Short mmCIF file of N, CA and C in Angstrom, two decimals:
data_model
loop_
_atom_site.label_atom_id
_atom_site.label_comp_id
_atom_site.label_asym_id
_atom_site.label_seq_id
_atom_site.Cartn_x
_atom_site.Cartn_y
_atom_site.Cartn_z
N UNK A 24 9.46 -22.65 -19.41
CA UNK A 24 9.96 -22.12 -18.15
C UNK A 24 10.03 -20.59 -18.17
N UNK A 25 10.55 -20.04 -19.27
CA UNK A 25 10.64 -18.59 -19.39
C UNK A 25 9.26 -17.95 -19.40
N UNK A 26 8.29 -18.67 -19.97
CA UNK A 26 6.92 -18.15 -20.02
C UNK A 26 6.36 -17.97 -18.61
N UNK A 27 6.64 -18.91 -17.72
CA UNK A 27 6.17 -18.80 -16.34
C UNK A 27 6.81 -17.63 -15.62
N UNK A 28 8.11 -17.42 -15.85
CA UNK A 28 8.81 -16.30 -15.22
C UNK A 28 8.22 -14.98 -15.69
N UNK A 29 8.03 -14.85 -17.01
CA UNK A 29 7.47 -13.61 -17.56
C UNK A 29 6.03 -13.39 -17.09
N UNK A 30 5.26 -14.46 -17.01
CA UNK A 30 3.88 -14.35 -16.55
C UNK A 30 3.85 -13.87 -15.10
N UNK A 31 4.73 -14.41 -14.28
CA UNK A 31 4.80 -13.98 -12.88
C UNK A 31 5.23 -12.52 -12.77
N UNK A 32 6.19 -12.12 -13.59
CA UNK A 32 6.68 -10.73 -13.57
C UNK A 32 5.54 -9.77 -13.93
N UNK A 33 4.82 -10.09 -15.00
CA UNK A 33 3.74 -9.19 -15.46
C UNK A 33 2.58 -9.16 -14.47
N UNK A 34 2.20 -10.31 -13.95
CA UNK A 34 1.08 -10.36 -13.00
C UNK A 34 1.41 -9.56 -11.74
N UNK A 35 2.62 -9.70 -11.25
CA UNK A 35 3.03 -8.98 -10.06
C UNK A 35 3.13 -7.49 -10.33
N UNK A 36 3.68 -7.12 -11.48
CA UNK A 36 3.84 -5.70 -11.82
C UNK A 36 2.49 -4.99 -11.86
N UNK A 37 1.49 -5.64 -12.44
CA UNK A 37 0.16 -5.04 -12.54
C UNK A 37 -0.41 -4.75 -11.16
N UNK A 38 -0.19 -5.65 -10.21
CA UNK A 38 -0.72 -5.47 -8.86
C UNK A 38 0.09 -4.46 -8.04
N UNK A 39 1.40 -4.46 -8.21
CA UNK A 39 2.27 -3.64 -7.37
C UNK A 39 2.23 -2.16 -7.76
N UNK A 40 2.17 -1.89 -9.06
CA UNK A 40 2.31 -0.51 -9.53
C UNK A 40 1.14 0.38 -9.11
N UNK A 41 -0.01 -0.21 -8.81
CA UNK A 41 -1.15 0.59 -8.36
C UNK A 41 -0.77 1.40 -7.12
N UNK A 42 -1.23 2.66 -7.06
CA UNK A 42 -0.90 3.53 -5.93
C UNK A 42 -1.52 2.98 -4.66
N UNK A 43 -0.72 2.87 -3.64
CA UNK A 43 -1.21 2.37 -2.37
C UNK A 43 -0.37 2.89 -1.23
N UNK A 44 -0.66 2.42 -0.03
CA UNK A 44 0.03 2.91 1.15
C UNK A 44 1.52 2.61 1.10
N UNK A 45 1.87 1.40 0.70
CA UNK A 45 3.27 1.00 0.67
C UNK A 45 4.05 1.82 -0.36
N UNK A 46 3.49 1.96 -1.56
CA UNK A 46 4.16 2.73 -2.61
C UNK A 46 4.34 4.19 -2.20
N UNK A 47 3.32 4.75 -1.57
CA UNK A 47 3.40 6.14 -1.13
C UNK A 47 4.52 6.33 -0.11
N UNK A 48 4.67 5.35 0.78
CA UNK A 48 5.72 5.43 1.79
C UNK A 48 7.10 5.32 1.16
N UNK A 49 7.27 4.38 0.23
CA UNK A 49 8.55 4.22 -0.45
C UNK A 49 8.91 5.50 -1.21
N UNK A 50 7.92 6.09 -1.88
CA UNK A 50 8.14 7.33 -2.62
C UNK A 50 8.59 8.44 -1.68
N UNK A 51 7.90 8.57 -0.56
CA UNK A 51 8.26 9.63 0.39
C UNK A 51 9.67 9.43 0.94
N UNK A 52 10.02 8.21 1.29
CA UNK A 52 11.37 7.95 1.80
C UNK A 52 12.42 8.21 0.73
N UNK A 53 12.09 7.86 -0.51
CA UNK A 53 13.03 8.12 -1.60
C UNK A 53 13.24 9.60 -1.82
N UNK A 54 12.19 10.38 -1.70
CA UNK A 54 12.30 11.83 -1.86
C UNK A 54 13.11 12.44 -0.73
N UNK A 55 12.94 11.92 0.48
CA UNK A 55 13.67 12.44 1.63
C UNK A 55 15.08 11.84 1.74
N UNK A 56 15.34 10.79 0.93
CA UNK A 56 16.63 10.09 0.96
C UNK A 56 16.95 9.56 2.35
N UNK A 57 15.95 8.99 2.98
CA UNK A 57 16.10 8.42 4.32
C UNK A 57 15.93 6.91 4.28
N UNK A 58 16.99 6.21 4.60
CA UNK A 58 16.95 4.75 4.75
C UNK A 58 16.29 4.06 3.56
N UNK A 59 16.58 4.56 2.35
CA UNK A 59 15.90 4.06 1.15
C UNK A 59 16.22 2.58 0.90
N UNK A 60 17.49 2.21 1.01
CA UNK A 60 17.87 0.82 0.75
C UNK A 60 17.15 -0.12 1.73
N UNK A 61 17.07 0.27 2.99
CA UNK A 61 16.40 -0.56 3.98
C UNK A 61 14.91 -0.71 3.66
N UNK A 62 14.28 0.39 3.26
CA UNK A 62 12.85 0.35 2.92
C UNK A 62 12.61 -0.52 1.70
N UNK A 63 13.43 -0.36 0.67
CA UNK A 63 13.30 -1.18 -0.54
C UNK A 63 13.51 -2.65 -0.19
N UNK A 64 14.51 -2.94 0.64
CA UNK A 64 14.78 -4.33 1.03
C UNK A 64 13.61 -4.94 1.80
N UNK A 65 13.04 -4.18 2.74
CA UNK A 65 11.90 -4.68 3.51
C UNK A 65 10.73 -4.99 2.58
N UNK A 66 10.42 -4.08 1.68
CA UNK A 66 9.29 -4.27 0.77
C UNK A 66 9.51 -5.46 -0.17
N UNK A 67 10.69 -5.53 -0.78
CA UNK A 67 10.97 -6.60 -1.74
C UNK A 67 11.03 -7.96 -1.05
N UNK A 68 11.70 -8.05 0.11
CA UNK A 68 11.78 -9.32 0.82
C UNK A 68 10.43 -9.76 1.36
N UNK A 69 9.62 -8.79 1.80
CA UNK A 69 8.27 -9.12 2.28
C UNK A 69 7.44 -9.69 1.15
N UNK A 70 7.51 -9.05 -0.01
CA UNK A 70 6.77 -9.56 -1.17
C UNK A 70 7.24 -10.96 -1.54
N UNK A 71 8.55 -11.18 -1.51
CA UNK A 71 9.09 -12.50 -1.84
C UNK A 71 8.52 -13.55 -0.89
N UNK A 72 8.54 -13.28 0.40
CA UNK A 72 8.02 -14.25 1.38
C UNK A 72 6.53 -14.49 1.19
N UNK A 73 5.77 -13.41 0.95
CA UNK A 73 4.33 -13.56 0.79
C UNK A 73 3.98 -14.29 -0.51
N UNK A 74 4.73 -14.01 -1.57
CA UNK A 74 4.50 -14.69 -2.85
C UNK A 74 4.78 -16.19 -2.69
N UNK A 75 5.92 -16.51 -2.09
CA UNK A 75 6.26 -17.92 -1.89
C UNK A 75 5.27 -18.62 -0.97
N UNK A 76 4.79 -17.89 0.04
CA UNK A 76 3.79 -18.46 0.94
C UNK A 76 2.49 -18.75 0.19
N UNK A 77 2.10 -17.83 -0.68
CA UNK A 77 0.88 -18.04 -1.46
C UNK A 77 1.01 -19.23 -2.39
N UNK A 78 2.16 -19.35 -3.04
CA UNK A 78 2.38 -20.48 -3.94
C UNK A 78 2.45 -21.79 -3.15
N UNK A 79 2.97 -21.69 -1.92
CA UNK A 79 3.09 -22.89 -1.09
C UNK A 79 1.79 -23.34 -0.45
N UNK A 80 0.72 -22.53 -0.57
CA UNK A 80 -0.57 -22.97 -0.07
C UNK A 80 -1.15 -22.18 1.07
N UNK A 81 -0.47 -21.10 1.52
CA UNK A 81 -1.02 -20.30 2.62
C UNK A 81 -2.34 -19.66 2.23
N UNK A 82 -2.51 -19.35 0.95
CA UNK A 82 -3.76 -18.73 0.50
C UNK A 82 -4.98 -19.57 0.84
N UNK A 83 -4.84 -20.90 0.69
CA UNK A 83 -5.96 -21.79 1.00
C UNK A 83 -6.27 -21.78 2.50
N UNK A 84 -5.23 -21.69 3.31
CA UNK A 84 -5.42 -21.66 4.77
C UNK A 84 -6.14 -20.38 5.19
N UNK A 85 -5.71 -19.24 4.62
CA UNK A 85 -6.34 -17.95 4.95
C UNK A 85 -7.79 -17.93 4.51
N UNK A 86 -8.06 -18.48 3.33
CA UNK A 86 -9.43 -18.51 2.81
C UNK A 86 -10.34 -19.33 3.71
N UNK A 87 -9.79 -20.36 4.32
CA UNK A 87 -10.58 -21.23 5.20
C UNK A 87 -10.91 -20.57 6.53
N UNK A 88 -10.24 -19.46 6.86
CA UNK A 88 -10.48 -18.75 8.12
C UNK A 88 -10.89 -17.31 7.84
N UNK A 89 -12.14 -17.08 7.40
CA UNK A 89 -12.59 -15.72 7.06
C UNK A 89 -12.55 -14.76 8.24
N UNK A 90 -12.64 -15.27 9.48
CA UNK A 90 -12.58 -14.39 10.64
C UNK A 90 -11.21 -13.73 10.76
N UNK A 91 -10.17 -14.44 10.34
CA UNK A 91 -8.81 -13.88 10.36
C UNK A 91 -8.71 -12.71 9.39
N UNK A 92 -9.28 -12.88 8.20
CA UNK A 92 -9.26 -11.81 7.20
C UNK A 92 -10.01 -10.58 7.72
N UNK A 93 -11.13 -10.80 8.42
CA UNK A 93 -11.92 -9.69 8.96
C UNK A 93 -11.12 -8.90 9.99
N UNK A 94 -10.44 -9.60 10.88
CA UNK A 94 -9.61 -8.92 11.89
C UNK A 94 -8.51 -8.12 11.22
N UNK A 95 -7.86 -8.71 10.22
CA UNK A 95 -6.79 -8.01 9.51
C UNK A 95 -7.34 -6.75 8.83
N UNK A 96 -8.54 -6.85 8.29
CA UNK A 96 -9.15 -5.68 7.62
C UNK A 96 -9.32 -4.52 8.60
N UNK A 97 -9.88 -4.79 9.80
CA UNK A 97 -10.16 -3.73 10.76
C UNK A 97 -8.88 -3.12 11.33
N UNK A 98 -7.92 -3.97 11.67
CA UNK A 98 -6.66 -3.47 12.20
C UNK A 98 -5.93 -2.66 11.13
N UNK A 99 -5.93 -3.17 9.91
CA UNK A 99 -5.27 -2.46 8.81
C UNK A 99 -5.92 -1.12 8.53
N UNK A 100 -7.26 -1.08 8.55
CA UNK A 100 -7.97 0.17 8.30
C UNK A 100 -7.66 1.20 9.38
N UNK A 101 -7.59 0.76 10.63
CA UNK A 101 -7.28 1.69 11.73
C UNK A 101 -5.88 2.26 11.58
N UNK A 102 -4.93 1.42 11.22
CA UNK A 102 -3.56 1.89 11.04
C UNK A 102 -3.47 2.89 9.88
N UNK A 103 -4.12 2.55 8.76
CA UNK A 103 -4.06 3.44 7.60
C UNK A 103 -4.73 4.78 7.88
N UNK A 104 -5.81 4.78 8.65
CA UNK A 104 -6.46 6.05 9.01
C UNK A 104 -5.54 6.90 9.88
N UNK A 105 -4.83 6.27 10.80
CA UNK A 105 -3.89 7.01 11.64
C UNK A 105 -2.77 7.60 10.80
N UNK A 106 -2.27 6.84 9.85
CA UNK A 106 -1.21 7.34 8.98
C UNK A 106 -1.75 8.47 8.09
N UNK A 107 -3.01 8.38 7.68
CA UNK A 107 -3.63 9.43 6.87
C UNK A 107 -3.72 10.73 7.64
N UNK A 108 -4.03 10.64 8.93
CA UNK A 108 -4.10 11.84 9.79
C UNK A 108 -2.73 12.49 9.88
N UNK A 109 -1.68 11.69 10.03
CA UNK A 109 -0.32 12.24 10.10
C UNK A 109 0.05 12.93 8.79
N UNK A 110 -0.29 12.32 7.67
CA UNK A 110 0.01 12.92 6.37
C UNK A 110 -0.77 14.22 6.18
N UNK A 111 -2.04 14.23 6.64
CA UNK A 111 -2.86 15.44 6.53
C UNK A 111 -2.27 16.57 7.37
N UNK A 112 -1.77 16.23 8.56
CA UNK A 112 -1.14 17.26 9.41
C UNK A 112 0.11 17.81 8.76
N UNK A 113 0.89 16.94 8.09
CA UNK A 113 2.07 17.41 7.37
C UNK A 113 1.67 18.32 6.22
N UNK A 114 0.55 17.99 5.57
CA UNK A 114 0.09 18.80 4.44
C UNK A 114 -0.32 20.20 4.89
N UNK A 115 -0.84 20.31 6.12
CA UNK A 115 -1.25 21.61 6.64
C UNK A 115 -0.06 22.45 7.10
N UNK A 116 1.07 21.77 7.40
CA UNK A 116 2.28 22.49 7.81
C UNK A 116 3.46 21.99 7.00
N UNK A 117 3.44 22.24 5.68
CA UNK A 117 4.49 21.70 4.81
C UNK A 117 5.83 22.39 5.03
N UNK A 118 6.88 21.67 4.66
CA UNK A 118 8.23 22.22 4.72
C UNK A 118 8.91 22.00 3.38
N UNK A 119 10.03 22.69 3.17
CA UNK A 119 10.79 22.48 1.95
C UNK A 119 11.56 21.17 2.06
N UNK A 120 11.94 20.64 0.87
CA UNK A 120 12.75 19.42 0.84
C UNK A 120 14.20 19.80 1.10
N UNK A 121 14.56 19.88 2.38
CA UNK A 121 15.92 20.23 2.76
C UNK A 121 16.32 19.38 3.95
N UNK A 122 16.99 18.23 3.70
CA UNK A 122 17.31 17.31 4.78
C UNK A 122 18.12 17.93 5.91
N UNK A 123 18.89 18.97 5.60
CA UNK A 123 19.73 19.58 6.62
C UNK A 123 18.92 20.34 7.66
N UNK A 124 17.65 20.66 7.35
CA UNK A 124 16.85 21.48 8.25
C UNK A 124 16.00 20.67 9.22
N UNK A 125 16.09 19.35 9.16
CA UNK A 125 15.26 18.55 10.05
C UNK A 125 16.03 17.33 10.50
N UNK A 126 15.63 16.80 11.63
CA UNK A 126 16.26 15.57 12.12
C UNK A 126 15.66 14.38 11.38
N UNK A 127 16.49 13.51 10.83
CA UNK A 127 15.97 12.35 10.11
C UNK A 127 15.32 11.34 11.05
N UNK A 128 14.39 10.58 10.52
CA UNK A 128 13.78 9.51 11.30
C UNK A 128 14.82 8.42 11.54
N UNK A 129 14.71 7.72 12.64
CA UNK A 129 15.66 6.64 12.92
C UNK A 129 15.40 5.46 11.98
N UNK A 130 16.42 4.64 11.80
CA UNK A 130 16.27 3.46 10.96
C UNK A 130 15.21 2.53 11.53
N UNK A 131 15.22 2.35 12.85
CA UNK A 131 14.25 1.46 13.48
C UNK A 131 12.82 1.91 13.28
N UNK A 132 12.57 3.21 13.47
CA UNK A 132 11.22 3.75 13.30
C UNK A 132 10.78 3.62 11.85
N UNK A 133 11.70 3.87 10.92
CA UNK A 133 11.37 3.77 9.49
C UNK A 133 11.03 2.34 9.10
N UNK A 134 11.83 1.39 9.55
CA UNK A 134 11.59 -0.02 9.22
C UNK A 134 10.28 -0.51 9.85
N UNK A 135 10.00 -0.12 11.09
CA UNK A 135 8.75 -0.51 11.74
C UNK A 135 7.54 0.03 10.99
N UNK A 136 7.62 1.29 10.56
CA UNK A 136 6.52 1.87 9.79
C UNK A 136 6.33 1.12 8.48
N UNK A 137 7.44 0.80 7.83
CA UNK A 137 7.37 0.07 6.56
C UNK A 137 6.76 -1.32 6.76
N UNK A 138 7.17 -2.00 7.82
CA UNK A 138 6.61 -3.33 8.12
C UNK A 138 5.11 -3.24 8.42
N UNK A 139 4.71 -2.21 9.16
CA UNK A 139 3.30 -2.04 9.48
C UNK A 139 2.49 -1.77 8.22
N UNK A 140 2.99 -0.88 7.36
CA UNK A 140 2.28 -0.58 6.12
C UNK A 140 2.20 -1.79 5.20
N UNK A 141 3.15 -2.70 5.34
CA UNK A 141 3.15 -3.91 4.51
C UNK A 141 2.21 -4.97 5.08
N UNK A 142 2.40 -5.32 6.36
CA UNK A 142 1.69 -6.47 6.91
C UNK A 142 0.34 -6.15 7.55
N UNK A 143 0.05 -4.88 7.80
CA UNK A 143 -1.27 -4.53 8.32
C UNK A 143 -2.23 -4.12 7.20
N UNK A 144 -1.79 -4.26 5.98
CA UNK A 144 -2.64 -3.94 4.83
C UNK A 144 -3.20 -5.23 4.24
N UNK A 145 -4.49 -5.49 4.43
CA UNK A 145 -5.09 -6.74 3.92
C UNK A 145 -4.95 -6.92 2.42
N UNK A 146 -4.82 -5.82 1.68
CA UNK A 146 -4.66 -5.94 0.23
C UNK A 146 -3.40 -6.73 -0.12
N UNK A 147 -2.40 -6.66 0.75
CA UNK A 147 -1.17 -7.43 0.52
C UNK A 147 -1.48 -8.92 0.50
N UNK A 148 -2.32 -9.36 1.43
CA UNK A 148 -2.67 -10.79 1.50
C UNK A 148 -3.62 -11.17 0.36
N UNK A 149 -4.58 -10.30 0.08
CA UNK A 149 -5.54 -10.61 -0.96
C UNK A 149 -4.88 -10.67 -2.33
N UNK A 150 -3.97 -9.72 -2.60
CA UNK A 150 -3.32 -9.68 -3.92
C UNK A 150 -2.12 -10.62 -4.00
N UNK A 151 -1.19 -10.45 -3.06
CA UNK A 151 0.07 -11.18 -3.14
C UNK A 151 -0.07 -12.65 -2.80
N UNK A 152 -0.78 -12.93 -1.70
CA UNK A 152 -0.89 -14.33 -1.26
C UNK A 152 -1.98 -15.08 -2.03
N UNK A 153 -3.20 -14.55 -1.99
CA UNK A 153 -4.33 -15.28 -2.59
C UNK A 153 -4.32 -15.23 -4.11
N UNK A 154 -4.27 -14.02 -4.67
CA UNK A 154 -4.39 -13.89 -6.12
C UNK A 154 -3.18 -14.45 -6.85
N UNK A 155 -1.97 -13.96 -6.50
CA UNK A 155 -0.78 -14.48 -7.18
C UNK A 155 -0.59 -15.97 -6.90
N UNK A 156 -0.93 -16.39 -5.67
CA UNK A 156 -0.80 -17.81 -5.34
C UNK A 156 -1.70 -18.68 -6.19
N UNK A 157 -2.94 -18.22 -6.41
CA UNK A 157 -3.86 -19.01 -7.23
C UNK A 157 -3.48 -19.00 -8.70
N UNK A 158 -2.99 -17.85 -9.19
CA UNK A 158 -2.55 -17.78 -10.59
C UNK A 158 -1.36 -18.70 -10.82
N UNK A 159 -0.45 -18.73 -9.85
CA UNK A 159 0.75 -19.56 -9.99
C UNK A 159 0.41 -21.05 -10.11
N UNK A 160 -0.68 -21.47 -9.47
CA UNK A 160 -1.06 -22.88 -9.51
C UNK A 160 -1.41 -23.34 -10.92
N UNK A 161 -1.75 -22.39 -11.79
CA UNK A 161 -2.14 -22.74 -13.16
C UNK A 161 -0.94 -22.93 -14.07
N UNK A 162 0.23 -22.59 -13.59
CA UNK A 162 1.44 -22.70 -14.41
C UNK A 162 2.19 -23.98 -14.07
N UNK A 163 2.76 -24.64 -15.10
CA UNK A 163 3.49 -25.88 -14.84
C UNK A 163 4.74 -25.66 -13.98
N UNK A 164 5.28 -24.45 -14.03
CA UNK A 164 6.47 -24.12 -13.24
C UNK A 164 6.09 -23.00 -12.27
N UNK A 165 5.32 -23.35 -11.25
CA UNK A 165 4.76 -22.33 -10.35
C UNK A 165 5.83 -21.59 -9.56
N UNK A 166 6.93 -22.27 -9.22
CA UNK A 166 7.97 -21.60 -8.44
C UNK A 166 8.74 -20.61 -9.31
N UNK A 167 8.87 -20.90 -10.60
CA UNK A 167 9.48 -19.94 -11.52
C UNK A 167 8.55 -18.74 -11.70
N UNK A 168 7.26 -18.99 -11.69
CA UNK A 168 6.28 -17.90 -11.71
C UNK A 168 6.51 -17.00 -10.49
N UNK A 169 6.74 -17.62 -9.34
CA UNK A 169 7.00 -16.86 -8.12
C UNK A 169 8.27 -16.04 -8.21
N UNK A 170 9.31 -16.61 -8.82
CA UNK A 170 10.57 -15.87 -9.00
C UNK A 170 10.34 -14.65 -9.88
N UNK A 171 9.56 -14.82 -10.94
CA UNK A 171 9.25 -13.70 -11.81
C UNK A 171 8.46 -12.62 -11.09
N UNK A 172 7.50 -13.05 -10.27
CA UNK A 172 6.69 -12.10 -9.49
C UNK A 172 7.56 -11.34 -8.50
N UNK A 173 8.46 -12.04 -7.82
CA UNK A 173 9.35 -11.40 -6.86
C UNK A 173 10.31 -10.44 -7.56
N UNK A 174 10.76 -10.80 -8.76
CA UNK A 174 11.66 -9.92 -9.52
C UNK A 174 10.96 -8.61 -9.88
N UNK A 175 9.69 -8.68 -10.23
CA UNK A 175 8.93 -7.46 -10.54
C UNK A 175 8.85 -6.56 -9.32
N UNK A 176 8.64 -7.16 -8.17
CA UNK A 176 8.57 -6.39 -6.93
C UNK A 176 9.89 -5.69 -6.65
N UNK A 177 10.99 -6.41 -6.79
CA UNK A 177 12.31 -5.84 -6.55
C UNK A 177 12.61 -4.69 -7.51
N UNK A 178 12.30 -4.89 -8.78
CA UNK A 178 12.55 -3.85 -9.79
C UNK A 178 11.71 -2.61 -9.50
N UNK A 179 10.43 -2.80 -9.16
CA UNK A 179 9.55 -1.67 -8.92
C UNK A 179 9.98 -0.85 -7.70
N UNK A 180 10.18 -1.52 -6.59
CA UNK A 180 10.52 -0.78 -5.37
C UNK A 180 11.89 -0.12 -5.47
N UNK A 181 12.82 -0.76 -6.16
CA UNK A 181 14.14 -0.16 -6.36
C UNK A 181 14.01 1.10 -7.22
N UNK A 182 13.26 1.00 -8.31
CA UNK A 182 13.07 2.16 -9.19
C UNK A 182 12.34 3.29 -8.47
N UNK A 183 11.33 2.94 -7.69
CA UNK A 183 10.55 3.95 -6.98
C UNK A 183 11.37 4.63 -5.89
N UNK A 184 12.07 3.84 -5.09
CA UNK A 184 12.84 4.40 -3.99
C UNK A 184 14.07 5.17 -4.43
N UNK A 185 14.86 4.57 -5.33
CA UNK A 185 16.10 5.20 -5.75
C UNK A 185 15.90 6.24 -6.85
N UNK A 186 14.79 6.15 -7.56
CA UNK A 186 14.54 7.12 -8.63
C UNK A 186 13.77 8.34 -8.17
N UNK A 187 13.21 8.27 -6.96
CA UNK A 187 12.38 9.37 -6.46
C UNK A 187 13.16 10.67 -6.33
N UNK A 188 14.48 10.58 -6.06
CA UNK A 188 15.27 11.80 -5.83
C UNK A 188 15.28 12.72 -7.06
N UNK A 189 14.96 12.15 -8.22
CA UNK A 189 14.91 12.98 -9.44
C UNK A 189 13.78 14.01 -9.36
N UNK A 190 12.80 13.73 -8.47
CA UNK A 190 11.70 14.68 -8.29
C UNK A 190 12.03 15.75 -7.25
N UNK A 191 13.22 15.63 -6.63
CA UNK A 191 13.59 16.54 -5.55
C UNK A 191 13.51 18.01 -5.96
N UNK A 192 14.02 18.41 -7.13
CA UNK A 192 13.91 19.84 -7.49
C UNK A 192 12.46 20.32 -7.55
N UNK A 193 11.57 19.46 -8.02
CA UNK A 193 10.16 19.82 -8.09
C UNK A 193 9.57 19.99 -6.70
N UNK A 194 10.06 19.16 -5.76
CA UNK A 194 9.51 19.17 -4.41
C UNK A 194 10.33 20.02 -3.44
N UNK A 195 11.08 20.97 -3.99
CA UNK A 195 11.88 21.85 -3.13
C UNK A 195 11.05 22.95 -2.51
N UNK A 196 9.78 23.05 -2.92
CA UNK A 196 8.90 24.09 -2.39
C UNK A 196 7.87 23.47 -1.43
N UNK A 197 7.53 24.18 -0.38
CA UNK A 197 6.53 23.67 0.58
C UNK A 197 5.20 23.31 -0.07
N UNK A 198 4.80 24.05 -1.10
CA UNK A 198 3.52 23.78 -1.77
C UNK A 198 3.50 22.38 -2.38
N UNK A 199 4.64 21.97 -2.95
CA UNK A 199 4.70 20.65 -3.57
C UNK A 199 4.56 19.55 -2.52
N UNK A 200 5.18 19.75 -1.35
CA UNK A 200 5.04 18.77 -0.27
C UNK A 200 3.61 18.75 0.25
N UNK A 201 2.97 19.93 0.27
CA UNK A 201 1.56 19.98 0.69
C UNK A 201 0.69 19.10 -0.21
N UNK A 202 0.94 19.20 -1.52
CA UNK A 202 0.18 18.40 -2.49
C UNK A 202 0.50 16.92 -2.30
N UNK A 203 1.79 16.58 -2.18
CA UNK A 203 2.18 15.17 -2.04
C UNK A 203 1.57 14.55 -0.79
N UNK A 204 1.71 15.23 0.34
CA UNK A 204 1.16 14.68 1.58
C UNK A 204 -0.37 14.66 1.55
N UNK A 205 -0.97 15.63 0.87
CA UNK A 205 -2.42 15.61 0.72
C UNK A 205 -2.88 14.40 -0.08
N UNK A 206 -2.16 14.10 -1.16
CA UNK A 206 -2.49 12.93 -1.98
C UNK A 206 -2.29 11.65 -1.18
N UNK A 207 -1.17 11.57 -0.43
CA UNK A 207 -0.91 10.39 0.39
C UNK A 207 -2.03 10.19 1.41
N UNK A 208 -2.46 11.28 2.04
CA UNK A 208 -3.54 11.19 3.02
C UNK A 208 -4.82 10.66 2.38
N UNK A 209 -5.15 11.19 1.20
CA UNK A 209 -6.37 10.74 0.50
C UNK A 209 -6.28 9.27 0.10
N UNK A 210 -5.09 8.85 -0.36
CA UNK A 210 -4.90 7.45 -0.74
C UNK A 210 -5.11 6.54 0.47
N UNK A 211 -4.53 6.93 1.60
CA UNK A 211 -4.68 6.13 2.82
C UNK A 211 -6.14 6.03 3.24
N UNK A 212 -6.86 7.16 3.20
CA UNK A 212 -8.28 7.16 3.57
C UNK A 212 -9.07 6.27 2.61
N UNK A 213 -8.75 6.39 1.32
CA UNK A 213 -9.45 5.58 0.32
C UNK A 213 -9.25 4.09 0.53
N UNK A 214 -8.00 3.69 0.79
CA UNK A 214 -7.71 2.27 1.03
C UNK A 214 -8.40 1.80 2.31
N UNK A 215 -8.33 2.61 3.37
CA UNK A 215 -8.98 2.24 4.64
C UNK A 215 -10.48 2.10 4.45
N UNK A 216 -11.10 3.03 3.71
CA UNK A 216 -12.54 2.97 3.46
C UNK A 216 -12.92 1.72 2.68
N UNK A 217 -12.08 1.37 1.69
CA UNK A 217 -12.38 0.16 0.91
C UNK A 217 -12.30 -1.09 1.78
N UNK A 218 -11.38 -1.07 2.74
CA UNK A 218 -11.26 -2.22 3.65
C UNK A 218 -12.49 -2.33 4.55
N UNK A 219 -12.95 -1.19 5.07
CA UNK A 219 -14.11 -1.19 5.97
C UNK A 219 -15.37 -1.58 5.22
N UNK A 220 -15.51 -1.12 3.99
CA UNK A 220 -16.68 -1.49 3.18
C UNK A 220 -16.65 -2.98 2.90
N UNK A 221 -15.44 -3.51 2.61
CA UNK A 221 -15.30 -4.94 2.34
C UNK A 221 -15.54 -5.80 3.56
N UNK A 222 -15.27 -5.20 4.77
CA UNK A 222 -15.46 -5.98 6.01
C UNK A 222 -16.92 -6.20 6.30
#
């Protein structure tokens, strides 16, 4: 039983830690100290639901409808490109990391952006639902595998969101934010391009 939990934790960690749109957003919110707990909760709970759905058989349903995957790819790519443009604009007009000098984003807007970055990204379905779901089927305790996978997600997003503030002194200069937003923009473009090529 413990083997299945550890296998799920490691498999999920390998997939989650890769730099992507969701991780970049969590990092940015953690650095800005805006609605971090809500963002971490949305990401972790979303992963939990998607992991359990994959283990429960949703992966097979999605695989049987390739047209659905294609639509998700195009919509996701369009959203990521739009977010990349916003990050690029921020990179061209960077500001210092000083929360007192700007109006914070609303909780609703932050949660909606986080949900969009999570559910409009086809990689979430390909990795979390299909891949983890199929790996879990090979374990005698597949639901324990899912618990381990969900635990890895919770640990990662919590560490990323709540630990990001330690980088605040480094990002107190506009140049550092220019670099961060530039990297975020490039990551978004790269993910969107990979989706379009795959479509």
